[in-house]
mmCIF file of C-alpha atoms in Angstrom:
data_model
loop_
_atom_site.group_PDB
_atom_site.id
_atom_site.type_symbol
_atom_site.label_atom_id
_atom_site.label_comp_id
_atom_site.label_asym_id
_atom_site.label_seq_id
_atom_site.Cartn_x
_atom_site.Cartn_y
_atom_site.Cartn_z
ATOM 1 C CA MET A 24 -9.971 -184.593 118.774
ATOM 2 C CA ASP A 25 -9.979 -186.143 115.275
ATOM 3 C CA ILE A 26 -7.033 -186.497 112.893
ATOM 4 C CA LYS A 27 -7.759 -183.139 111.196
ATOM 5 C CA ASP A 28 -7.726 -181.344 114.539
ATOM 6 C CA ILE A 29 -4.429 -183.008 115.447
ATOM 7 C CA GLN A 30 -2.882 -181.986 112.133
ATOM 8 C CA ARG A 31 -4.093 -178.404 112.569
ATOM 9 C CA HIS A 32 -2.510 -178.336 116.015
ATOM 10 C CA ILE A 33 0.795 -179.695 114.675
ATOM 11 C CA ASP A 34 0.747 -177.133 111.841
ATOM 12 C CA GLN A 35 0.101 -174.333 114.335
ATOM 13 C CA VAL A 36 3.013 -175.403 116.552
ATOM 14 C CA MET A 37 5.375 -175.711 113.568
ATOM 15 C CA ASN A 38 4.289 -172.318 112.263
ATOM 16 C CA GLU A 39 4.920 -170.720 115.653
ATOM 17 C CA GLN A 40 8.373 -172.317 115.828
ATOM 18 C CA ASN A 41 9.327 -171.199 112.328
ATOM 19 C CA ASN A 42 8.162 -167.640 112.964
ATOM 20 C CA ARG A 43 9.676 -167.108 116.422
ATOM 21 C CA SER A 44 12.251 -164.347 116.851
ATOM 22 C CA ILE A 45 15.878 -165.545 117.176
ATOM 23 C CA GLN A 46 18.361 -163.258 118.938
ATOM 24 C CA GLU A 47 21.393 -164.454 116.917
ATOM 25 C CA PHE A 48 19.476 -163.624 113.732
ATOM 26 C CA GLU A 49 18.916 -160.002 114.859
ATOM 27 C CA GLY A 50 15.346 -160.905 115.798
ATOM 28 C CA TYR A 51 14.415 -162.530 112.501
ATOM 29 C CA SER A 52 12.674 -165.904 112.474
ATOM 30 C CA PRO A 53 13.954 -169.185 110.970
ATOM 31 C CA PHE A 54 11.434 -168.690 108.135
ATOM 32 C CA GLU A 55 12.746 -165.187 107.424
ATOM 33 C CA MET A 56 16.355 -166.317 107.745
ATOM 34 C CA HIS A 57 15.719 -169.055 105.192
ATOM 35 C CA HIS A 58 14.707 -166.365 102.712
ATOM 36 C CA ILE A 59 17.601 -164.070 103.671
ATOM 37 C CA LEU A 60 20.012 -166.948 102.977
ATOM 38 C CA ASN A 61 18.471 -168.674 99.988
ATOM 39 C CA LEU A 62 15.906 -166.335 98.416
ATOM 40 C CA THR A 63 17.482 -163.018 99.288
ATOM 41 C CA PHE A 64 15.549 -160.796 96.902
ATOM 42 C CA GLU A 65 12.416 -162.880 96.431
ATOM 43 C CA THR A 66 8.920 -161.886 97.594
ATOM 44 C CA ASN A 67 9.002 -163.218 101.173
ATOM 45 C CA SER A 68 12.503 -161.968 101.946
ATOM 46 C CA PRO A 69 12.924 -158.974 104.280
ATOM 47 C CA ILE A 70 15.423 -157.550 101.745
ATOM 48 C CA SER A 71 14.602 -155.839 98.457
ATOM 49 C CA PHE A 72 16.209 -153.553 95.871
ATOM 50 C CA GLN A 73 15.018 -150.016 95.268
ATOM 51 C CA LYS A 74 15.520 -148.258 91.944
ATOM 52 C CA LEU A 75 18.065 -145.449 91.922
ATOM 53 C CA ALA A 76 18.379 -142.301 89.863
ATOM 54 C CA ASP A 77 20.813 -142.700 86.970
ATOM 55 C CA SER A 78 23.212 -140.283 88.676
ATOM 56 C CA ASP A 79 23.412 -142.647 91.670
ATOM 57 C CA TYR A 80 24.501 -145.597 89.536
ATOM 58 C CA ALA A 81 27.466 -143.480 88.459
ATOM 59 C CA THR A 82 28.812 -143.799 92.034
ATOM 60 C CA ILE A 83 28.868 -147.631 91.973
ATOM 61 C CA PRO A 84 32.385 -148.703 90.935
ATOM 62 C CA ILE A 85 31.798 -152.234 89.671
ATOM 63 C CA HIS A 86 28.608 -151.266 87.865
ATOM 64 C CA ASN A 87 30.482 -148.594 85.931
ATOM 65 C CA GLN A 88 33.482 -150.805 85.188
ATOM 66 C CA ILE A 89 31.296 -153.538 83.734
ATOM 67 C CA LYS A 90 29.248 -151.018 81.783
ATOM 68 C CA TYR A 91 32.455 -149.545 80.335
ATOM 69 C CA TYR A 92 33.670 -153.054 79.502
ATOM 70 C CA LEU A 93 30.436 -153.920 77.689
ATOM 71 C CA ASP A 94 30.576 -150.647 75.738
ATOM 72 C CA LEU A 95 34.135 -151.467 74.651
ATOM 73 C CA ILE A 96 32.991 -154.783 73.225
ATOM 74 C CA LYS A 97 29.965 -153.149 71.608
ATOM 75 C CA LYS A 98 32.115 -150.547 69.842
ATOM 76 C CA THR A 99 34.458 -153.156 68.376
ATOM 77 C CA CYS A 100 31.740 -155.823 67.835
ATOM 78 C CA GLU A 101 34.143 -158.439 69.175
ATOM 79 C CA ILE A 102 37.474 -158.737 70.980
ATOM 80 C CA LYS A 103 40.087 -161.291 70.023
ATOM 81 C CA LEU A 104 41.276 -163.074 73.170
ATOM 82 C CA THR A 105 44.802 -164.291 73.850
ATOM 83 C CA ALA A 106 45.771 -167.912 73.266
ATOM 84 C CA LYS A 107 44.918 -168.638 76.927
ATOM 85 C CA GLY A 108 41.500 -166.992 76.657
ATOM 86 C CA PHE A 109 42.316 -163.701 78.389
ATOM 87 C CA LEU A 110 41.659 -160.113 77.350
ATOM 88 C CA PRO A 111 44.475 -158.472 75.339
ATOM 89 C CA VAL A 112 46.867 -156.226 77.279
ATOM 90 C CA LYS A 113 45.624 -153.033 75.615
ATOM 91 C CA ILE A 114 42.047 -153.700 76.748
ATOM 92 C CA VAL A 115 43.143 -154.662 80.280
ATOM 93 C CA LYS A 116 45.100 -151.438 80.709
ATOM 94 C CA ASP A 117 42.261 -149.389 79.219
ATOM 95 C CA ILE A 118 39.690 -150.797 81.647
ATOM 96 C CA TYR A 119 41.907 -150.394 84.706
ATOM 97 C CA ALA A 120 42.966 -146.873 83.695
ATOM 98 C CA GLN A 121 39.378 -145.653 84.045
ATOM 99 C CA GLY A 122 39.911 -145.788 87.817
ATOM 100 C CA TYR A 123 36.611 -147.390 88.747
ATOM 101 C CA LEU A 124 38.236 -150.066 90.923
ATOM 102 C CA GLU A 125 41.666 -149.507 92.408
ATOM 103 C CA GLU A 126 44.046 -152.273 93.463
ATOM 104 C CA PRO A 127 46.614 -151.399 96.165
ATOM 105 C CA LEU A 128 49.581 -153.098 94.484
ATOM 106 C CA PHE A 129 49.188 -150.989 91.343
ATOM 107 C CA ALA A 130 48.181 -147.825 93.212
ATOM 108 C CA THR A 131 51.398 -147.852 95.238
ATOM 109 C CA GLY A 132 53.530 -148.639 92.209
ATOM 110 C CA THR A 133 54.728 -151.916 93.709
ATOM 111 C CA TYR A 134 53.680 -153.807 90.582
ATOM 112 C CA GLN A 135 52.984 -152.903 86.980
ATOM 113 C CA LEU A 136 49.899 -154.099 85.144
ATOM 114 C CA TYR A 137 50.861 -156.222 82.142
ATOM 115 C CA LYS A 138 48.080 -158.747 81.587
ATOM 116 C CA GLU A 139 44.574 -159.711 82.715
ATOM 117 C CA SER A 140 45.757 -162.266 85.271
ATOM 118 C CA ASP A 141 47.704 -159.478 87.030
ATOM 119 C CA SER A 142 44.482 -157.625 87.843
ATOM 120 C CA MET A 143 41.856 -159.203 90.068
ATOM 121 C CA THR A 144 39.254 -156.535 89.242
ATOM 122 C CA VAL A 145 39.649 -156.724 85.459
ATOM 123 C CA ASN A 146 39.601 -160.521 85.584
ATOM 124 C CA LEU A 147 36.489 -160.348 87.773
ATOM 125 C CA THR A 148 34.845 -158.037 85.248
ATOM 126 C CA ARG A 149 35.368 -160.514 82.407
ATOM 127 C CA LEU A 150 34.188 -163.453 84.521
ATOM 128 C CA LEU A 151 31.033 -161.639 85.659
ATOM 129 C CA GLY A 152 30.246 -160.804 82.046
ATOM 130 C CA GLU A 153 30.409 -164.501 81.169
ATOM 131 C CA LEU A 154 28.625 -165.811 84.280
ATOM 132 C CA SER A 155 25.756 -163.343 83.871
ATOM 133 C CA GLY A 156 25.243 -164.218 80.204
ATOM 134 C CA LEU A 157 26.190 -160.746 78.984
ATOM 135 C CA THR A 158 29.115 -161.972 76.858
ATOM 136 C CA LYS A 159 29.963 -165.113 74.936
ATOM 137 C CA LYS A 160 33.178 -166.650 73.603
ATOM 138 C CA ARG A 161 33.362 -168.237 70.173
ATOM 139 C CA ASN A 162 36.417 -169.188 68.136
ATOM 140 C CA GLY A 163 38.726 -167.281 70.460
ATOM 141 C CA LYS A 164 36.694 -164.085 70.216
ATOM 142 C CA LEU A 165 34.532 -162.325 72.798
ATOM 143 C CA SER A 166 31.266 -160.623 71.888
ATOM 144 C CA LEU A 167 28.041 -159.477 73.489
ATOM 145 C CA THR A 168 24.973 -161.668 73.735
ATOM 146 C CA LYS A 169 21.547 -160.264 72.903
ATOM 147 C CA LYS A 170 21.061 -159.723 76.635
ATOM 148 C CA GLY A 171 24.371 -157.851 76.801
ATOM 149 C CA GLU A 172 23.392 -155.616 73.896
ATOM 150 C CA ASN A 173 19.997 -154.728 75.341
ATOM 151 C CA ILE A 174 20.690 -154.318 79.045
ATOM 152 C CA THR A 175 23.369 -151.601 79.008
ATOM 153 C CA SER A 176 20.763 -148.861 78.607
ATOM 154 C CA ASP A 177 18.856 -150.018 81.717
ATOM 155 C CA ASN A 178 20.968 -149.255 84.783
ATOM 156 C CA PHE A 179 18.571 -150.908 87.246
ATOM 157 C CA GLU A 180 18.378 -154.221 85.387
ATOM 158 C CA LEU A 181 22.131 -154.262 84.746
ATOM 159 C CA PHE A 182 22.855 -153.550 88.400
ATOM 160 C CA LYS A 183 20.513 -156.280 89.658
ATOM 161 C CA LEU A 184 22.038 -158.803 87.260
ATOM 162 C CA ILE A 185 25.612 -157.967 88.316
ATOM 163 C CA PHE A 186 24.696 -158.053 92.007
ATOM 164 C CA LYS A 187 22.916 -161.398 91.785
ATOM 165 C CA THR A 188 25.694 -162.887 89.671
ATOM 166 C CA ILE A 189 28.483 -161.941 92.072
ATOM 167 C CA THR A 190 26.527 -163.164 95.092
ATOM 168 C CA THR A 191 25.121 -166.421 93.714
ATOM 169 C CA LYS A 192 27.306 -167.568 90.801
ATOM 170 C CA PHE A 193 30.827 -166.283 91.430
ATOM 171 C CA ASN A 194 32.902 -168.115 94.064
ATOM 172 C CA TRP A 195 34.109 -165.544 96.623
ATOM 173 C CA ALA A 196 36.995 -167.802 97.635
ATOM 174 C CA TYR A 197 38.506 -167.554 94.143
ATOM 175 C CA TYR A 198 41.039 -164.798 94.813
ATOM 176 C CA ASP A 199 42.166 -165.471 98.387
ATOM 177 C CA GLY A 200 44.056 -168.101 100.382
ATOM 178 C CA TYR A 201 41.388 -168.857 102.981
ATOM 179 C CA GLY A 202 40.256 -172.100 101.403
ATOM 180 C CA ASP A 203 37.217 -173.083 99.389
ATOM 181 C CA ASN A 204 34.516 -172.256 101.936
ATOM 182 C CA GLN A 205 31.343 -170.177 102.099
ATOM 183 C CA ILE A 206 32.439 -167.548 104.629
ATOM 184 C CA GLY A 207 30.952 -164.177 103.682
ATOM 185 C CA GLN A 208 29.103 -165.425 100.618
ATOM 186 C CA LEU A 209 26.776 -167.594 102.693
ATOM 187 C CA GLY A 210 24.582 -165.089 104.450
ATOM 188 C CA PHE A 211 25.638 -162.057 102.395
ATOM 189 C CA GLY A 212 22.018 -160.954 102.866
ATOM 190 C CA PHE A 213 22.503 -161.100 106.628
ATOM 191 C CA SER A 214 25.503 -158.791 106.230
ATOM 192 C CA LEU A 215 23.182 -156.365 104.431
ATOM 193 C CA VAL A 216 20.774 -156.629 107.370
ATOM 194 C CA LEU A 217 23.614 -155.858 109.805
ATOM 195 C CA LEU A 218 24.693 -152.809 107.798
ATOM 196 C CA HIS A 219 21.110 -151.620 107.639
ATOM 197 C CA ILE A 220 20.737 -151.832 111.426
ATOM 198 C CA TYR A 221 24.182 -150.711 112.591
ATOM 199 C CA GLY A 222 25.919 -149.076 109.636
ATOM 200 C CA GLU A 223 24.927 -145.503 110.391
ATOM 201 C CA THR A 224 27.705 -145.375 112.997
ATOM 202 C CA LYS A 225 31.359 -145.999 112.106
ATOM 203 C CA ARG A 226 32.248 -149.354 113.630
ATOM 204 C CA GLN A 227 35.228 -151.673 113.511
ATOM 205 C CA ASP A 228 34.900 -154.632 111.166
ATOM 206 C CA THR A 229 35.214 -156.988 114.140
ATOM 207 C CA PHE A 230 31.783 -155.810 115.327
ATOM 208 C CA TYR A 231 30.197 -157.302 112.206
ATOM 209 C CA VAL A 232 32.469 -160.351 112.273
ATOM 210 C CA GLU A 233 31.238 -161.270 115.747
ATOM 211 C CA LYS A 234 27.575 -160.940 114.776
ATOM 212 C CA TYR A 235 28.072 -162.905 111.564
ATOM 213 C CA PHE A 236 29.753 -165.853 113.272
ATOM 214 C CA ASN A 237 27.235 -165.769 116.131
ATOM 215 C CA ALA A 238 24.650 -166.508 113.446
ATOM 216 C CA PHE A 239 26.814 -169.026 111.559
ATOM 217 C CA PRO A 240 29.301 -170.472 114.093
ATOM 218 C CA ASP A 241 30.065 -173.654 112.131
ATOM 219 C CA LEU A 242 31.717 -171.650 109.360
ATOM 220 C CA VAL A 243 34.762 -170.960 111.568
ATOM 221 C CA ASP A 244 35.646 -174.652 111.341
ATOM 222 C CA SER A 245 35.663 -174.496 107.534
ATOM 223 C CA LEU A 246 38.895 -172.487 107.502
ATOM 224 C CA PRO A 247 42.244 -174.230 106.970
ATOM 225 C CA LEU A 248 44.575 -174.349 109.974
ATOM 226 C CA SER A 249 47.292 -171.707 110.028
ATOM 227 C CA ASP A 250 50.646 -171.502 111.822
ATOM 228 C CA PHE A 251 50.470 -167.711 111.757
ATOM 229 C CA ALA A 252 46.963 -166.896 113.031
ATOM 230 C CA THR A 253 44.330 -168.241 115.398
ATOM 231 C CA PRO A 254 41.018 -169.522 113.986
ATOM 232 C CA THR A 255 39.343 -166.317 115.204
ATOM 233 C CA GLU A 256 41.947 -164.125 113.507
ATOM 234 C CA GLN A 257 41.610 -166.148 110.315
ATOM 235 C CA ALA A 258 37.828 -165.924 110.383
ATOM 236 C CA THR A 259 37.921 -162.175 111.011
ATOM 237 C CA SER A 260 40.339 -161.507 108.179
ATOM 238 C CA CYS A 261 38.502 -163.795 105.740
ATOM 239 C CA TYR A 262 35.032 -162.390 106.365
ATOM 240 C CA SER A 263 36.223 -158.783 106.396
ATOM 241 C CA LEU A 264 38.197 -159.086 103.156
ATOM 242 C CA ARG A 265 35.474 -160.863 101.234
ATOM 243 C CA THR A 266 32.501 -158.912 102.561
ATOM 244 C CA PHE A 267 33.794 -155.364 102.867
ATOM 245 C CA ASP A 268 36.805 -155.005 100.543
ATOM 246 C CA ARG A 269 35.688 -157.236 97.679
ATOM 247 C CA PHE A 270 31.907 -156.983 97.802
ATOM 248 C CA LEU A 271 30.295 -154.032 99.557
ATOM 249 C CA ASP A 272 33.050 -151.561 98.660
ATOM 250 C CA TYR A 273 32.942 -152.643 95.006
ATOM 251 C CA PHE A 274 29.257 -151.706 94.980
ATOM 252 C CA GLY A 275 29.804 -148.400 96.762
ATOM 253 C CA LEU A 276 27.737 -149.519 99.757
ATOM 254 C CA VAL A 277 30.365 -148.892 102.448
ATOM 255 C CA GLN A 278 33.272 -146.610 103.169
ATOM 256 C CA ILE A 279 36.343 -148.270 104.654
ATOM 257 C CA LYS A 280 38.904 -146.460 106.763
ATOM 258 C CA THR A 281 42.055 -148.094 108.113
ATOM 259 C CA VAL A 282 43.928 -146.794 111.147
ATOM 260 C CA GLY A 283 47.187 -147.935 112.707
ATOM 261 C CA GLU A 284 50.014 -150.183 111.580
ATOM 262 C CA LYS A 285 50.432 -150.659 107.843
ATOM 263 C CA TRP A 286 50.542 -154.445 107.952
ATOM 264 C CA LYS A 287 47.806 -154.927 110.558
ATOM 265 C CA PRO A 288 45.618 -151.820 110.727
ATOM 266 C CA ASP A 289 42.245 -151.499 112.414
ATOM 267 C CA LYS A 290 39.467 -151.357 109.838
ATOM 268 C CA TYR A 291 36.380 -149.184 110.297
ATOM 269 C CA ILE A 292 33.153 -149.477 108.313
ATOM 270 C CA ILE A 293 30.266 -147.098 107.699
ATOM 271 C CA LYS A 294 27.468 -147.477 105.164
ATOM 272 C CA THR A 295 27.084 -144.924 102.367
ATOM 273 C CA ASP A 296 24.033 -142.906 101.355
ATOM 274 C CA ILE A 297 23.667 -145.225 98.374
ATOM 275 C CA PHE A 298 23.132 -148.177 100.711
ATOM 276 C CA ASP A 299 19.879 -146.792 102.118
ATOM 277 C CA LYS A 300 18.735 -145.602 98.713
ATOM 278 C CA LEU A 301 19.316 -149.019 97.191
ATOM 279 C CA ILE A 302 18.710 -151.622 99.914
ATOM 280 C CA LYS A 303 15.361 -151.800 101.704
ATOM 281 C CA VAL A 304 15.199 -154.016 104.811
ATOM 282 C CA ARG A 305 11.975 -154.592 106.701
ATOM 283 C CA PRO A 306 12.002 -155.659 110.362
ATOM 284 C CA HIS A 307 10.933 -159.047 111.708
ATOM 285 C CA ASN A 308 7.253 -159.743 111.141
ATOM 286 C CA MET A 309 5.723 -160.049 114.584
#
């Protein structure tokens, strides 16, 4: 056997290893999992977007809130920001009043909305506009970029841009107290795979939590220690909040139902019709 034969043999063995089915990855191979994690919507990934009818985009809360926000800026040409760089109160209240994204504290009347920093969803909307290159700030004023002006008429392109920005550029740990770690955001594509496979049936969030941390067990150790919850409880709460409440629900991809005690209810998840219309997931390549 010459050196070329040896190299071909090594390449064959490595290829077989990289393409073997892994149980913890729901049967996907290390090669496929690499694409799910790092190249989620690229050519070799098992996951891809499908174009929706315009009427379907109208059911996606964050898509509609950002579209409304961009239209507001377009109508006024520019918005003068506060001294600290936030949206003015009138604009904040206008955006939130549309009812695209509801926040429990305001819905129950516990708190009143006074400024942008009071509202996570309005603040997120402004940040996503900046991170995606749809808006720009200059001399204390906010305006649309050329991209922002052109994309609002194309629901599919706007949706893809928002989705990719929130999953790859925005830090999911920004609004919670679970520490600066990658729980939920790392492997968000794997969460889509799990919903594709199991989401037809209403299941408790802990079902998905267990499968997620079976695939990425080291992430549990990235959480800060707590005197009030075990590492497992912390991990469950962190993943569930970030993945279901502040990601999939924002995009209208799941329905969430809570049952039981107000302060510690059981949470149940089921995927929506939009999920299967929008997200295509192919099985492991045998």
